[in-house]
Amino acid sequence: MLAAIVFLVLAATLMPQQAIGSSDYTVWWIPGQGVLFDYSAMEGLERSMYVRQQIANLLMFVPLGIAFRFAYPKYGSWAPAIAGLLFSLSIEVMQWVMAAGRVVDIDDVIVNSAGAALGALICVLASRLPQAGRRGQRRRTVPAHRRP
């Protein structure tokens, strides 16, 4: 499952928009640069697309965090977030090397890492649900006259 998710993420993020090597390098290494500097120049539809793109980046890495947590449970809760960070960073580096019309953006790394962390958090919370249910149940007390 983890391999399938990695493949889908790579296909979605590394599909060239232009011929490889034909584009100038567009790199945004200042967190929030797309929002802070270019957001005011964006028109309504562009703003909406930028927000949807960031939400998609977040949601795309949630299954990765979940699958990583199931595939490697011994590595703990932070491992999916760290794996998401390293995977996202490697995607951005590959986009930069390919120079195929994609913007290399640190915000993508941040949002993708948050998505992987959210996936890990979902796993942690889901694993605690049965325990919380048992704690919430009342203990049945057997009346003294019915005890063995």
XYZ file of C-alpha atoms in Angstrom:
148
model
C 0.000 0.000 0.000
C 2.810 2.403 0.919
C 4.547 1.768 -2.419
C 1.332 2.462 -4.331
C 0.815 5.747 -2.491
C 4.435 6.792 -3.110
C 4.007 5.992 -6.809
C 0.790 8.044 -7.046
C 2.361 11.018 -5.272
C 5.396 10.885 -7.566
C 3.157 10.691 -10.626
C 1.128 13.674 -9.451
C 4.082 15.843 -8.498
C 6.711 15.048 -11.108
C 4.631 15.010 -14.287
C 6.379 17.622 -16.456
C 4.308 20.584 -17.556
C 6.876 21.429 -20.225
C 9.766 19.612 -21.853
C 12.385 18.631 -19.288
C 15.134 21.249 -19.129
C 13.175 23.813 -21.122
C 12.047 26.035 -18.268
C 13.752 28.625 -16.125
C 14.082 27.796 -12.468
C 11.313 29.207 -10.316
C 12.243 28.705 -6.679
C 10.379 30.092 -3.667
C 12.500 29.323 -0.596
C 10.919 31.929 1.674
C 7.989 30.382 3.569
C 4.775 32.107 2.524
C 6.343 33.712 -0.545
C 3.519 32.573 -2.795
C 0.941 33.967 -0.402
C 2.704 37.090 0.824
C 4.289 38.379 -2.366
C 2.222 37.029 -5.213
C -1.134 36.664 -3.475
C -2.031 40.353 -3.876
C -1.275 40.162 -7.601
C -3.509 37.132 -7.994
C -7.051 37.530 -9.162
C -9.953 35.790 -7.424
C -9.787 32.588 -9.456
C -6.003 32.345 -9.042
C -6.305 32.793 -5.269
C -8.925 30.106 -5.103
C -6.712 27.779 -7.149
C -3.706 28.464 -4.889
C -5.720 27.636 -1.763
C -7.131 24.485 -3.373
C -3.623 23.455 -4.407
C -2.350 23.778 -0.833
C -5.325 21.798 0.499
C -4.637 19.123 -2.138
C -0.966 19.044 -1.097
C -2.013 18.508 2.508
C -4.566 15.807 1.695
C -2.230 14.033 -0.729
C 0.232 13.258 2.079
C -2.319 12.139 4.710
C -2.559 8.597 3.231
C 1.240 8.518 3.059
C 1.456 9.207 6.801
C -1.163 6.549 7.542
C 0.459 3.926 5.308
C 3.910 4.667 6.714
C 2.614 4.302 10.260
C 1.114 0.893 9.428
C 4.152 -0.267 7.457
C 6.667 0.780 10.126
C 4.877 0.925 13.501
C 8.091 0.473 15.492
C 9.456 3.847 14.348
C 6.976 5.827 16.420
C 4.562 8.646 15.795
C 7.013 11.237 14.450
C 8.556 8.985 11.805
C 5.755 9.534 9.230
C 6.136 13.303 9.548
C 9.904 13.073 9.116
C 9.499 10.667 6.184
C 6.947 13.054 4.648
C 9.364 15.958 5.069
C 12.241 14.081 3.423
C 10.029 12.728 0.642
C 8.545 16.154 -0.066
C 11.972 17.778 -0.038
C 13.254 15.187 -2.510
C 10.267 15.876 -4.791
C 11.012 19.603 -4.773
C 14.687 18.931 -5.550
C 13.676 16.675 -8.460
C 11.318 19.375 -9.750
C 14.182 21.862 -9.611
C 16.565 19.510 -11.429
C 13.974 18.673 -14.101
C 13.239 22.364 -14.854
C 9.995 21.358 -16.521
C 7.654 24.223 -15.676
C 7.032 23.469 -12.009
C 7.584 25.922 -9.160
C 9.874 24.716 -6.395
C 8.205 25.986 -3.229
C 9.132 25.531 0.431
C 5.439 25.935 1.259
C 4.812 22.628 -0.522
C 7.350 20.946 1.751
C 5.728 22.454 4.841
C 2.171 21.569 3.810
C 3.118 18.061 2.647
C 4.909 17.396 5.936
C 1.858 18.609 7.825
C -0.273 16.189 5.792
C 1.979 13.244 6.674
C 1.916 14.320 10.332
C -1.880 14.549 10.187
C -2.007 10.999 8.813
C 0.170 9.791 11.697
C -2.024 11.681 14.177
C -5.122 10.018 12.750
C -3.481 6.626 13.339
C -2.555 7.508 16.917
C -6.047 8.775 17.692
C -7.673 5.767 16.039
C -5.525 3.395 18.079
C -6.629 5.132 21.288
C -10.352 4.966 20.545
C -10.846 1.412 21.855
C -9.028 2.322 25.076
C -11.135 5.436 25.537
C -14.274 3.385 24.992
C -13.263 0.907 27.680
C -12.453 3.703 30.116
C -15.804 5.338 29.464
C -17.797 2.224 30.295
C -19.166 1.921 33.766
C -17.866 -0.879 35.875
C -20.653 -3.203 36.752
C -20.821 -3.962 40.364
C -22.400 -7.164 41.456
C -24.582 -6.817 44.520
C -23.101 -8.408 47.618
C -25.822 -11.042 47.854
C -25.009 -12.296 44.313
C -21.231 -12.521 44.633
C -19.792 -16.026 44.542
